[in-house]
Coordinates of C-alpha atoms in Angstrom, one line a residue:
Chain V
X155 CA -31.3 73.8 24.6
X156 CA -27.8 72.5 24.7
X157 CA -24.9 74.1 26.4
X158 CA -21.5 74.5 25.1
X159 CA -19.2 73.9 28.1
X160 CA -15.5 74.7 28.4
X161 CA -13.0 72.3 29.9
X162 CA -13.3 74.0 33.4
X163 CA -17.0 73.6 33.4
X164 CA -18.1 77.2 32.7
X165 CA -20.9 77.6 30.2
X166 CA -19.6 79.4 27.2
X167 CA -22.7 79.8 25.1
X168 CA -26.2 78.3 25.1
X169 CA -27.1 76.9 21.7
X170 CA -30.5 76.1 20.5
X171 CA -30.7 72.4 19.8
X172 CA -33.4 71.2 17.5
X173 CA -34.6 67.7 18.0
X174 CA -34.4 65.8 14.8
X175 CA -36.9 63.1 13.8
X176 CA -34.4 60.5 14.8
X177 CA -34.2 61.9 18.3
X178 CA -37.9 61.9 18.6
X179 CA -38.1 58.2 17.7
X180 CA -35.3 57.5 20.2
X181 CA -37.2 59.3 23.0
X182 CA -40.4 57.7 22.0
X183 CA -38.8 54.3 22.2
X184 CA -37.4 55.1 25.6
X185 CA -40.7 56.2 27.0
X186 CA -42.5 53.2 25.6
X187 CA -40.0 50.7 27.0
X188 CA -39.9 52.3 30.5
X189 CA -43.8 52.4 30.5
X190 CA -43.8 48.7 29.5
X191 CA -41.3 48.0 32.3
X192 CA -43.6 49.8 34.8
X193 CA -46.6 47.8 33.6
X194 CA -44.7 44.5 34.0
X195 CA -43.4 45.4 37.5
X196 CA -46.9 46.4 38.6
X197 CA -48.2 43.1 37.3
X198 CA -45.6 41.2 39.3
X199 CA -46.4 43.3 42.3
X200 CA -50.1 42.8 42.2
X201 CA -49.7 39.0 41.7
X202 CA -47.3 38.9 44.6
X203 CA -49.7 40.7 46.8
X204 CA -52.7 38.7 45.7
X205 CA -52.4 36.2 48.6
X206 CA -52.1 38.9 51.2
X207 CA -55.1 40.7 49.7
X208 CA -57.2 37.5 49.7
X209 CA -56.2 36.7 53.3
X210 CA -57.2 40.2 54.5
X211 CA -60.3 40.6 52.5
X212 CA -61.7 37.1 53.1
X213 CA -60.9 37.1 56.9
X214 CA -63.5 39.9 57.6
X215 CA -66.4 38.6 55.6
X216 CA -69.6 36.9 56.7
X217 CA -70.3 33.5 55.1
X218 CA -73.0 35.1 52.9
X219 CA -70.7 37.8 51.7
X220 CA -68.0 35.3 51.0
X221 CA -70.3 33.2 48.9
X222 CA -71.8 36.1 46.9
X223 CA -68.6 38.1 46.4
X224 CA -65.7 35.7 46.9
X225 CA -62.9 38.0 45.7
X226 CA -64.2 41.6 46.0
X227 CA -63.8 43.7 49.0
X228 CA -67.2 44.1 50.7
X229 CA -68.7 46.4 53.3
X230 CA -67.0 45.7 56.6
X231 CA -69.3 44.5 59.3
X232 CA -67.1 45.2 62.3
X233 CA -69.0 42.8 64.6
X234 CA -68.3 39.9 62.2
X235 CA -64.7 40.9 61.5
X236 CA -64.0 41.1 65.2
X237 CA -65.7 37.8 66.0
X238 CA -63.8 36.0 63.1
X239 CA -60.5 37.2 64.6
X240 CA -61.5 36.4 68.2
X241 CA -62.7 32.9 67.3
X242 CA -59.5 32.3 65.4
X243 CA -57.3 33.6 68.2
X244 CA -59.0 31.6 70.9
X245 CA -58.7 28.4 68.9
X246 CA -55.1 28.8 67.9
X247 CA -53.7 30.7 71.0
X248 CA -52.4 27.6 72.7
X249 CA -50.6 26.5 69.5
X250 CA -49.1 30.0 69.2
X251 CA -47.4 29.4 72.4
X252 CA -46.0 26.1 71.3
X253 CA -44.8 27.6 68.1
X254 CA -43.2 30.5 69.9
X255 CA -41.2 28.2 72.2
X256 CA -40.1 25.9 69.4
X257 CA -39.2 28.7 67.0
X258 CA -37.3 30.9 69.5
X259 CA -35.1 28.1 70.8
X260 CA -34.7 26.7 67.3
X261 CA -33.7 30.0 65.8
X262 CA -31.2 30.6 68.6
X263 CA -29.7 27.2 68.0
X264 CA -29.7 27.6 64.3
X265 CA -27.6 30.8 64.8
X266 CA -25.4 29.9 67.7
X267 CA -24.2 26.4 66.6
X268 CA -23.2 27.3 63.0
X269 CA -21.5 30.6 64.3
X270 CA -19.4 28.6 66.8
X271 CA -18.6 26.0 64.1
X272 CA -17.7 28.6 61.4
X273 CA -15.5 30.5 63.8
X274 CA -13.6 27.3 64.6
X275 CA -13.1 26.7 60.8
X276 CA -11.8 30.2 60.2
X277 CA -9.7 30.8 63.2
X278 CA -8.2 27.5 64.4
X279 CA -5.9 24.9 62.8
X280 CA -6.7 21.4 63.9
X281 CA -6.3 17.9 62.6
X282 CA -9.0 16.7 60.4
X283 CA -10.2 20.2 59.6
X284 CA -10.5 19.7 55.8
X285 CA -12.0 16.2 56.2
X286 CA -14.7 17.6 58.6
X287 CA -15.5 20.5 56.2
X288 CA -15.8 18.1 53.2
X289 CA -18.1 16.0 55.4
X290 CA -20.3 19.1 55.9
X291 CA -20.5 19.7 52.2
X292 CA -21.4 16.1 51.5
X293 CA -24.2 16.3 54.0
X294 CA -25.7 19.1 51.9
X295 CA -26.2 16.6 49.1
X296 CA -28.2 14.1 51.0
X297 CA -31.9 14.6 50.4
X298 CA -34.0 15.2 53.5
X299 CA -36.5 12.6 52.3
X300 CA -33.9 9.9 52.5
X301 CA -33.2 10.6 56.1
X302 CA -36.8 11.3 57.0
X303 CA -37.8 7.8 58.2
X304 CA -34.5 7.0 59.9
X305 CA -34.5 10.4 61.6
X306 CA -38.0 9.7 62.8
X307 CA -36.9 6.4 64.3
X308 CA -33.9 8.2 66.0
X309 CA -36.2 10.8 67.5
X310 CA -38.6 8.0 68.6
X311 CA -35.7 6.0 70.2
X312 CA -34.5 9.1 72.0
X313 CA -38.0 9.5 73.5
X314 CA -38.5 12.8 71.8
X315 CA -41.9 12.2 70.3
X316 CA -44.3 14.8 71.6
X317 CA -41.4 16.8 72.9
X318 CA -40.4 20.1 71.6
X319 CA -36.8 18.8 71.3
X320 CA -37.9 16.3 68.7
X321 CA -38.7 19.3 66.5
X322 CA -35.9 21.7 67.5
X323 CA -32.8 19.5 67.4
X324 CA -33.3 18.0 63.9
X325 CA -34.2 21.5 62.6
X326 CA -31.0 22.9 64.2
X327 CA -28.9 20.0 62.9
X328 CA -30.3 20.2 59.4
X329 CA -29.4 23.8 59.0
X330 CA -25.8 23.5 60.0
X331 CA -24.1 22.5 56.8
X332 CA -25.5 25.4 54.6
X333 CA -25.2 28.0 57.4
X334 CA -21.6 27.1 58.1
X335 CA -20.9 27.2 54.4
X336 CA -22.3 30.7 54.2
X337 CA -20.9 32.0 57.5
X338 CA -17.4 30.7 56.8
X339 CA -17.1 32.7 53.5
X340 CA -18.3 35.8 55.4
X341 CA -16.0 35.3 58.5
X342 CA -13.1 34.5 56.1
X343 CA -13.6 38.0 54.6
X344 CA -13.0 39.8 57.9
X345 CA -9.5 41.2 57.8
X346 CA -6.8 39.2 59.6
X347 CA -5.1 42.3 61.1
X348 CA -8.1 43.0 63.2
X349 CA -7.8 39.7 65.0
X350 CA -4.1 40.0 65.5
X351 CA -4.7 43.4 67.1
X352 CA -7.5 42.0 69.3
X353 CA -5.3 39.1 70.3
X354 CA -2.4 41.3 71.2
X355 CA -4.8 43.2 73.4
X356 CA -5.4 39.8 75.1
X357 CA -8.9 39.2 73.9
X358 CA -10.2 35.8 74.2
X359 CA -11.9 33.9 71.3
X360 CA -15.3 34.4 72.7
X361 CA -14.7 38.2 72.9
X362 CA -13.3 38.3 69.4
X363 CA -16.3 36.4 68.2
X364 CA -18.8 38.6 69.9
X365 CA -17.0 42.0 69.4
X366 CA -15.6 41.6 65.9
X367 CA -17.0 38.6 64.0
X368 CA -20.6 38.8 64.8
X369 CA -21.0 42.6 64.4
X370 CA -19.2 42.6 61.1
X371 CA -21.2 39.7 59.8
X372 CA -24.6 41.0 60.8
X373 CA -26.2 41.0 57.3
X374 CA -25.6 37.2 56.8
X375 CA -26.6 36.5 60.4
X376 CA -29.8 38.5 59.7
X377 CA -30.5 36.3 56.6
X378 CA -29.9 33.1 58.5
X379 CA -32.0 34.3 61.4
X380 CA -35.0 35.3 59.3
X381 CA -34.8 32.1 57.3
X382 CA -34.5 30.0 60.5
X383 CA -37.4 31.8 62.2
X384 CA -39.6 31.5 59.1
X385 CA -38.6 27.9 58.4
X386 CA -39.3 26.6 61.9
X387 CA -42.5 28.8 62.3
X388 CA -43.9 27.6 59.0
X389 CA -42.7 24.0 59.1
X390 CA -45.6 21.6 58.7
X391 CA -44.4 18.0 57.9
X392 CA -42.0 17.3 60.7
X393 CA -44.0 18.8 63.5
X394 CA -47.0 16.9 62.3
X395 CA -45.1 13.6 62.6
X396 CA -43.4 14.3 65.9
X397 CA -46.0 16.3 67.9
X398 CA -48.8 13.7 67.9
X399 CA -50.6 14.9 71.1
X400 CA -53.1 17.5 70.0
X401 CA -52.2 20.0 72.6
X402 CA -48.5 19.8 71.6
X403 CA -49.1 20.8 68.0
X404 CA -47.6 23.9 66.3
X405 CA -49.6 26.6 64.6
X406 CA -49.1 25.6 61.0
X407 CA -50.3 22.0 61.8
X408 CA -53.2 23.4 63.7
X409 CA -54.2 25.8 60.9
X410 CA -54.3 23.0 58.3
X411 CA -56.8 21.0 60.3
X412 CA -58.8 24.1 61.4
X413 CA -59.3 25.1 57.8
X414 CA -61.4 22.0 57.1
X415 CA -63.0 22.0 60.5
X416 CA -64.3 25.6 60.1
X417 CA -65.4 25.1 56.5
X418 CA -67.5 22.3 57.6
X419 CA -69.1 24.4 60.4
X420 CA -69.6 27.7 58.6
X421 CA -69.1 27.0 54.9
X422 CA -66.6 29.8 54.7
X423 CA -62.9 30.2 55.2
X424 CA -63.2 33.5 57.0
X425 CA -62.1 32.3 60.4
X426 CA -59.3 30.1 58.9
X427 CA -58.0 33.2 57.0
X428 CA -58.1 35.3 60.1
X429 CA -56.0 32.5 61.7
X430 CA -53.5 32.7 58.8
X431 CA -53.2 36.4 59.3
X432 CA -52.7 36.1 63.0
X433 CA -50.1 33.3 62.5
X434 CA -48.1 35.7 60.1
X435 CA -47.9 38.5 62.6
X436 CA -44.6 37.4 64.2
X437 CA -43.0 37.1 60.8
X438 CA -44.3 40.4 59.7
X439 CA -42.9 42.0 62.9
X440 CA -39.5 40.2 62.3
X441 CA -39.5 41.6 58.7
X442 CA -40.2 45.1 59.8
X443 CA -37.1 45.0 62.0
X444 CA -34.8 43.0 59.8
X445 CA -35.7 43.7 56.2
X446 CA -32.9 46.2 55.7
X447 CA -30.3 43.8 57.0
X448 CA -32.0 40.9 55.2
X449 CA -31.8 42.6 51.8
X450 CA -28.2 43.6 52.6
X451 CA -27.2 40.0 53.5
X452 CA -28.9 38.5 50.5
X453 CA -27.2 41.1 48.3
X454 CA -23.8 40.6 49.8
X455 CA -22.9 38.0 47.2
X456 CA -22.6 34.9 49.5
X457 CA -25.2 33.0 47.5
X458 CA -23.2 31.6 44.7
X459 CA -20.9 28.6 44.1
Chain R
X220 CA -4.9 33.6 51.1
X221 CA -3.2 31.0 53.1
X222 CA 0.3 32.0 52.1
X223 CA -0.5 35.6 53.1
X224 CA -1.7 34.4 56.5
X225 CA 1.6 32.6 57.2
X226 CA 3.6 35.6 56.1
X227 CA 1.7 37.8 58.5
X228 CA 2.4 35.5 61.3
X229 CA 6.1 35.4 60.8
X230 CA 6.3 39.2 60.5
X231 CA 4.4 39.6 63.6
X232 CA 6.7 37.3 65.6
X233 CA 9.7 39.2 64.3
X234 CA 8.2 42.4 65.5
X235 CA 8.0 41.3 69.1
X236 CA 11.0 42.7 71.1
X237 CA 13.2 40.3 73.0
X238 CA 12.1 39.4 76.4
X239 CA 8.5 40.1 75.9
X240 CA 6.3 37.0 76.0
X241 CA 3.8 37.2 73.2
X242 CA 0.3 36.5 74.3
X243 CA -0.5 33.0 73.3
X244 CA -2.0 33.1 69.8
X245 CA -2.3 29.9 67.9
X246 CA -0.4 26.8 68.3
X247 CA 0.3 24.6 65.3
X248 CA -3.0 23.0 66.1
X249 CA -5.7 24.2 68.4
X250 CA -7.3 21.2 70.0
X251 CA -9.8 23.5 71.6
X252 CA -11.4 23.8 68.2
X253 CA -13.1 20.6 68.9
X254 CA -14.9 22.2 71.8
X255 CA -16.3 24.8 69.4
X256 CA -17.2 22.1 66.9
X257 CA -18.7 19.7 69.5
X258 CA -22.4 20.9 69.4
X259 CA -22.4 20.8 65.6
X260 CA -20.7 17.4 65.4
X261 CA -22.9 15.8 68.0
X262 CA -26.1 17.1 66.3
X263 CA -25.0 16.2 62.8
X264 CA -23.8 12.7 63.8
X265 CA -27.1 12.0 65.5
X266 CA -29.6 13.5 63.1
X267 CA -27.8 13.8 59.7
X268 CA -25.0 11.3 59.6
X269 CA -26.4 8.2 61.3
X270 CA -29.9 8.4 59.6
X271 CA -28.6 8.0 56.0
X272 CA -26.5 5.0 57.1
X273 CA -29.5 3.5 58.9
X274 CA -31.6 4.2 55.8
X275 CA -29.1 2.3 53.7
X276 CA -29.0 -0.7 56.0
X277 CA -32.8 -0.6 56.4
X278 CA -33.3 -0.6 52.6
X279 CA -31.9 -4.2 52.6
X280 CA -34.4 -5.4 55.3
X281 CA -38.1 -5.8 55.5
X282 CA -38.3 -3.3 58.4
X283 CA -41.6 -1.9 59.5
X284 CA -40.1 0.8 61.6
X285 CA -40.3 -1.1 64.9
X286 CA -38.1 -4.1 64.3
X287 CA -35.4 -4.6 61.6
X288 CA -37.1 -7.9 60.6
X289 CA -34.9 -9.9 58.3
X290 CA -32.4 -9.1 55.5
X291 CA -34.1 -9.3 52.1
X292 CA -31.0 -7.9 50.2
X293 CA -32.2 -6.3 47.0
X294 CA -35.8 -7.3 47.2
X295 CA -36.9 -3.8 48.1
X296 CA -34.9 -2.3 45.2
X297 CA -36.4 -4.9 42.9
X298 CA -39.9 -4.1 44.0
X299 CA -39.4 -0.4 43.7
X300 CA -37.9 -0.7 40.2
X301 CA -40.6 -3.0 39.0
X302 CA -43.4 -0.6 40.2
X303 CA -44.9 1.5 37.4
X304 CA -45.8 4.1 40.0
X305 CA -42.1 4.6 40.8
X306 CA -41.2 5.4 37.2
X307 CA -44.2 7.5 36.8
X308 CA -43.1 9.5 40.0
X309 CA -39.6 9.9 38.6
X310 CA -41.0 11.2 35.3
X311 CA -43.4 13.6 37.1
X312 CA -40.8 15.0 39.4
X313 CA -38.5 15.6 36.4
X314 CA -41.1 17.5 34.5
X315 CA -42.3 19.5 37.5
X316 CA -38.7 20.4 38.7
X317 CA -37.4 21.4 35.3
X318 CA -40.5 23.3 34.2
X319 CA -40.8 25.1 37.5
X320 CA -37.1 25.9 37.6
X321 CA -37.1 27.4 34.1
X322 CA -40.2 29.4 34.6
X323 CA -39.1 30.7 38.0
X324 CA -35.7 31.7 36.9
X325 CA -36.7 33.3 33.6
X326 CA -39.3 35.3 35.5
X327 CA -37.0 36.3 38.3
X328 CA -34.2 37.3 35.9
X329 CA -36.7 39.3 33.8
X330 CA -38.0 41.1 36.9
X331 CA -34.5 41.8 38.2
X332 CA -33.6 43.2 34.8
X333 CA -36.6 45.4 34.9
X334 CA -35.8 46.8 38.3
X335 CA -32.1 47.1 37.4
X336 CA -32.9 49.1 34.2
X337 CA -35.0 51.6 36.1
X338 CA -33.6 55.1 36.2
X339 CA -35.5 56.1 39.4
X340 CA -33.3 54.3 42.0
X341 CA -35.5 55.2 44.9
X342 CA -38.7 53.9 43.2
X343 CA -36.7 50.7 42.2
X344 CA -35.7 50.2 45.9
X345 CA -39.4 50.6 46.9
X346 CA -40.5 48.0 44.4
X347 CA -37.8 45.7 45.6
X348 CA -39.1 45.9 49.2
X349 CA -42.7 45.5 48.1
X350 CA -41.7 42.4 46.1
X351 CA -40.1 40.8 49.1
X352 CA -42.8 41.4 51.7
X353 CA -45.1 38.7 50.4
X354 CA -42.5 36.2 51.6
X355 CA -44.2 36.5 54.9
X356 CA -47.0 34.4 53.7
X357 CA -46.1 30.8 54.7
X358 CA -45.9 28.1 52.0
X359 CA -48.6 26.3 53.9
X360 CA -51.0 29.2 53.6
X361 CA -50.1 29.8 49.9
X362 CA -50.9 26.2 49.3
X363 CA -54.2 26.4 51.1
X364 CA -55.1 29.5 49.1
X365 CA -54.2 27.7 45.9
X366 CA -56.2 24.7 46.9
X367 CA -59.4 26.4 48.2
X368 CA -59.5 29.8 46.3
X369 CA -57.3 30.3 43.3
X370 CA -57.3 26.8 41.7
X371 CA -60.2 25.2 43.4
X372 CA -62.4 22.9 41.3
X373 CA -65.4 25.1 41.7
X374 CA -66.6 27.3 38.9
X375 CA -66.0 30.4 41.0
X376 CA -62.3 29.7 41.5
X377 CA -60.1 32.6 40.5
X378 CA -58.4 30.6 37.8
X379 CA -61.7 29.4 36.3
X380 CA -63.0 33.0 36.2
X381 CA -59.8 34.2 34.5
X382 CA -59.8 31.4 31.9
X383 CA -63.5 32.2 31.4
X384 CA -62.7 35.6 30.1
X385 CA -60.9 33.9 27.2
X386 CA -63.8 31.7 26.6
X387 CA -62.3 28.5 28.1
X388 CA -64.4 26.0 30.0
X389 CA -63.9 25.7 33.8
X390 CA -61.3 23.1 34.7
X391 CA -61.0 20.8 37.6
X392 CA -57.3 21.7 38.0
X393 CA -55.7 19.5 40.8
X394 CA -58.7 17.2 40.6
X395 CA -58.9 16.8 36.9
X396 CA -59.2 13.2 35.6
X397 CA -56.5 13.9 33.1
X398 CA -53.1 13.4 34.8
X399 CA -51.4 15.8 32.5
X400 CA -53.7 18.6 33.7
X401 CA -52.8 17.8 37.3
X402 CA -49.1 18.1 36.6
X403 CA -49.8 21.3 34.6
X404 CA -51.7 22.8 37.5
X405 CA -48.8 21.9 39.9
X406 CA -46.4 23.8 37.6
X407 CA -48.8 26.7 36.8
X408 CA -49.8 27.4 40.5
X409 CA -46.7 29.4 41.0
X410 CA -47.6 32.0 38.4
X411 CA -46.0 34.4 37.8
X412 CA -43.1 32.7 39.7
X413 CA -41.2 35.9 40.5
X414 CA -40.3 37.8 43.7
X415 CA -38.6 37.0 47.0
X416 CA -35.0 36.1 47.6
X417 CA -34.3 34.6 44.1
X418 CA -35.1 38.0 42.5
X419 CA -33.0 39.8 45.1
X420 CA -30.0 37.6 44.5
X421 CA -30.2 38.2 40.7
X422 CA -30.7 41.9 41.2
X423 CA -27.7 42.1 43.6
X424 CA -25.6 40.2 41.0
X425 CA -26.6 42.7 38.3
X426 CA -25.8 45.6 40.5
X427 CA -22.4 44.1 41.1
X428 CA -21.5 44.1 37.4
X429 CA -19.2 47.0 36.7
X430 CA -21.1 49.9 35.2
X431 CA -18.2 50.7 32.8
X432 CA -18.7 47.4 31.1
X433 CA -22.5 48.0 30.7
X434 CA -21.9 51.6 29.5
X435 CA -19.4 50.3 27.0
X436 CA -21.8 47.8 25.6
X437 CA -24.5 50.5 25.4
X438 CA -22.3 52.8 23.4
X439 CA -21.5 49.9 21.1
X440 CA -25.2 49.8 20.4
X441 CA -25.8 46.3 21.8
X442 CA -29.5 45.6 22.1
X443 CA -31.0 44.8 25.6
X444 CA -31.6 41.2 24.8
X445 CA -28.1 40.6 23.5
X446 CA -26.7 42.6 26.5
X447 CA -28.5 40.3 28.9
X448 CA -27.5 37.0 27.2
X449 CA -23.9 37.9 26.4
X450 CA -22.9 40.3 29.2
X451 CA -25.2 39.8 32.2
X452 CA -25.7 36.0 32.3
X453 CA -21.9 35.2 32.1
X454 CA -21.4 37.5 35.1
X455 CA -24.0 35.5 37.1
X456 CA -22.7 32.0 36.5
X457 CA -21.9 31.7 40.2
X458 CA -25.5 32.6 41.2
X459 CA -27.0 30.4 38.5
X460 CA -24.9 27.5 39.6
X461 CA -26.0 27.9 43.2
X462 CA -29.7 28.0 42.0
X463 CA -29.3 25.0 39.8
X464 CA -27.7 22.9 42.5
X465 CA -30.0 23.9 45.3
X466 CA -33.0 23.9 42.9
X467 CA -32.4 20.3 41.8
X468 CA -31.7 19.1 45.3
X469 CA -34.9 20.9 46.6
X470 CA -37.1 20.3 43.6
X471 CA -36.5 16.5 43.3
X472 CA -37.5 15.9 47.0
X473 CA -40.4 18.3 47.2
X474 CA -43.8 16.9 47.9
X475 CA -45.7 19.7 49.6
X476 CA -48.4 19.8 47.0
X477 CA -48.9 16.1 47.0
X478 CA -49.0 15.9 50.8
X479 CA -51.5 18.7 51.2
X480 CA -53.5 18.9 48.0
X481 CA -53.4 16.0 45.5
X482 CA -52.6 13.2 47.8
X483 CA -52.1 10.6 45.1
X484 CA -52.8 7.1 46.1
X485 CA -50.3 4.5 45.3
X486 CA -52.5 2.7 42.7
X487 CA -53.0 6.0 40.9
X488 CA -49.7 7.7 40.3
X489 CA -51.0 10.6 38.3
X490 CA -49.3 13.3 40.4
X491 CA -47.0 11.0 42.4
X492 CA -43.5 12.1 43.1
X493 CA -40.7 10.0 44.8
X494 CA -40.8 12.1 48.0
X495 CA -44.5 11.4 48.5
X496 CA -44.0 7.8 47.6
X497 CA -41.4 7.5 50.3
X498 CA -43.7 9.2 52.8
X499 CA -46.6 6.9 51.9
X500 CA -44.6 3.7 52.0
X501 CA -43.1 4.6 55.4
X502 CA -45.9 6.4 57.3
X503 CA -49.1 4.9 55.7
X504 CA -48.0 1.4 54.8
X505 CA -45.3 1.0 57.5
X506 CA -42.9 -0.3 54.9
X507 CA -39.7 1.4 56.0
X508 CA -37.5 -1.0 54.1
X509 CA -39.1 -0.2 50.8
X510 CA -39.3 3.5 51.6
X511 CA -35.6 3.6 52.3
X512 CA -34.8 1.8 49.1
X513 CA -36.7 4.4 47.1
X514 CA -34.9 7.1 49.1
X515 CA -31.5 5.6 48.2
X516 CA -32.5 5.5 44.5
X517 CA -33.6 9.1 44.7
X518 CA -30.3 10.1 46.4
X519 CA -28.3 8.4 43.6
X520 CA -30.4 10.2 41.1
X521 CA -29.9 13.6 42.8
X522 CA -26.2 13.0 43.2
X523 CA -25.8 12.1 39.5
X524 CA -27.7 15.2 38.5
X525 CA -25.7 17.4 40.7
X526 CA -22.5 16.0 39.3
X527 CA -23.7 16.5 35.7
X528 CA -24.8 20.0 36.5
X529 CA -21.5 20.8 38.1
X530 CA -19.6 19.7 35.1
X531 CA -21.9 21.3 32.6
X532 CA -21.9 24.7 34.2
X533 CA -18.2 24.7 34.9
X534 CA -17.5 23.8 31.3
X535 CA -19.6 26.7 30.1
X536 CA -17.9 29.0 32.6
X537 CA -14.4 28.1 31.5
X538 CA -15.4 28.7 27.9
X539 CA -16.5 32.2 28.9
X540 CA -13.1 32.8 30.5
X541 CA -11.3 31.8 27.3

């Protein structure tokens, strides 16, 4: 059926419309391509979720189940499942605390320092402003591997080996150039009139920052926050170099050594996988709360040059 | 922008009636800016500015990390450049970075196009979230799953089962005696390379293209492939440039796989990359001088590549503008 519609939108007459052979081919093509698209998307989805599936399924198996059916879901024996998780939890609990302390302070630092810096770049005029900003951009080009050894020597000289600050401060520092670069473009987009108004009301810079800048830039701050949290929580190399005392280790360092240790004991990865899942819980929670802001921030168009 | 700002300032001053002292806004220069900058400047100087300079100086010495020892000038550079493993590592990292980059970005563009072309917007948004959630799996865990489950050398590894369906013999993957196979596994482990923030950035860029333009091309009967190459890609030059630059800087330094899985020894450079070579020379062999010389060489390489990229992409862009 096709409707003949007048200019003002009223239906004049309904006309029977016969689909021609050409129309059928067109419709067929459309159905085929959208079905194909769905198949592809589902393939990507399944592959993306494969790791999560493997972690969950393997973490609740007995060693025999794991050897017989390495990938299939098996009958859940609750006693085994619970014991896998409780063993994993007791072995990594002290590292969870270390990771939490380092990650929370580090994330706060990775947000506060670049926010202050970006605000200064957007709001103040001062000598050397451009030179300092160019210096920031140049630092983005220097590979981390080049500075790795010298950074380690500095951390050692400052007596920060085995201290949480030896992990936190370099992590905060390393994130500054990129974060300032992204925040500056976001802050710069906030309308100038708003500040003038706030200033005439006598608002101080800190108030302007907290009441105007930060709320208006929440999407990019969410992106930086999530990335900071995940980056520090999951970092392996640097903590493994700095935190040498075994009780000072972070969770990702502990998990790597536990994987081998448990495999040698039980010939299965169940306990290690339970540990992986436990270690991902804080990030899952973070994602539940921030995913909307995160998607918004990524989509806001700051990620281009 | 800057001009506008100045204009606003002048107008505002003029608006203030006589006798009213305007609340102090900005002097010509705000020295208090340095207070705001201080934390960043102190941290960057300590951890990001001094270390490269130290590395540069150390690269001319026979330092072992404790003492500077003596100046050996270019001996470290000579040693690095004369070492076959170094050249092998450069070749490896080139192959791995370029192959992984192309595969990742073709896959993510393809996936973003699929989600973009979907009529059901709610379903598309649902897929989008479902494709980001796997980001919660740490790289370390992904690598361990790759090492022990999906690409393990055992006959029961997932990859061996899958290639078995096509009648192929089980492979040793990361532990294969053929170096090419090891490199191939390092590239293929990311299969199907799509999802996460890269896909999101592409999808957002697509959604930012004006719909009128897309509709116009549709009416003109331009095929999907042509539409993507001639209309979508030029609109995403900014994003692609960002990915190329960060991708090269990140990819050329990466050695997670080498550190955790393949651990190539220095006498067998089959999967060696410069990053891991630096790590080994510094932390296993205590040869900080040599490690830093390799680091400087890597830096020069990355800087050169970034420069070339910058020119190349800008040139293309300006052509599009014409």
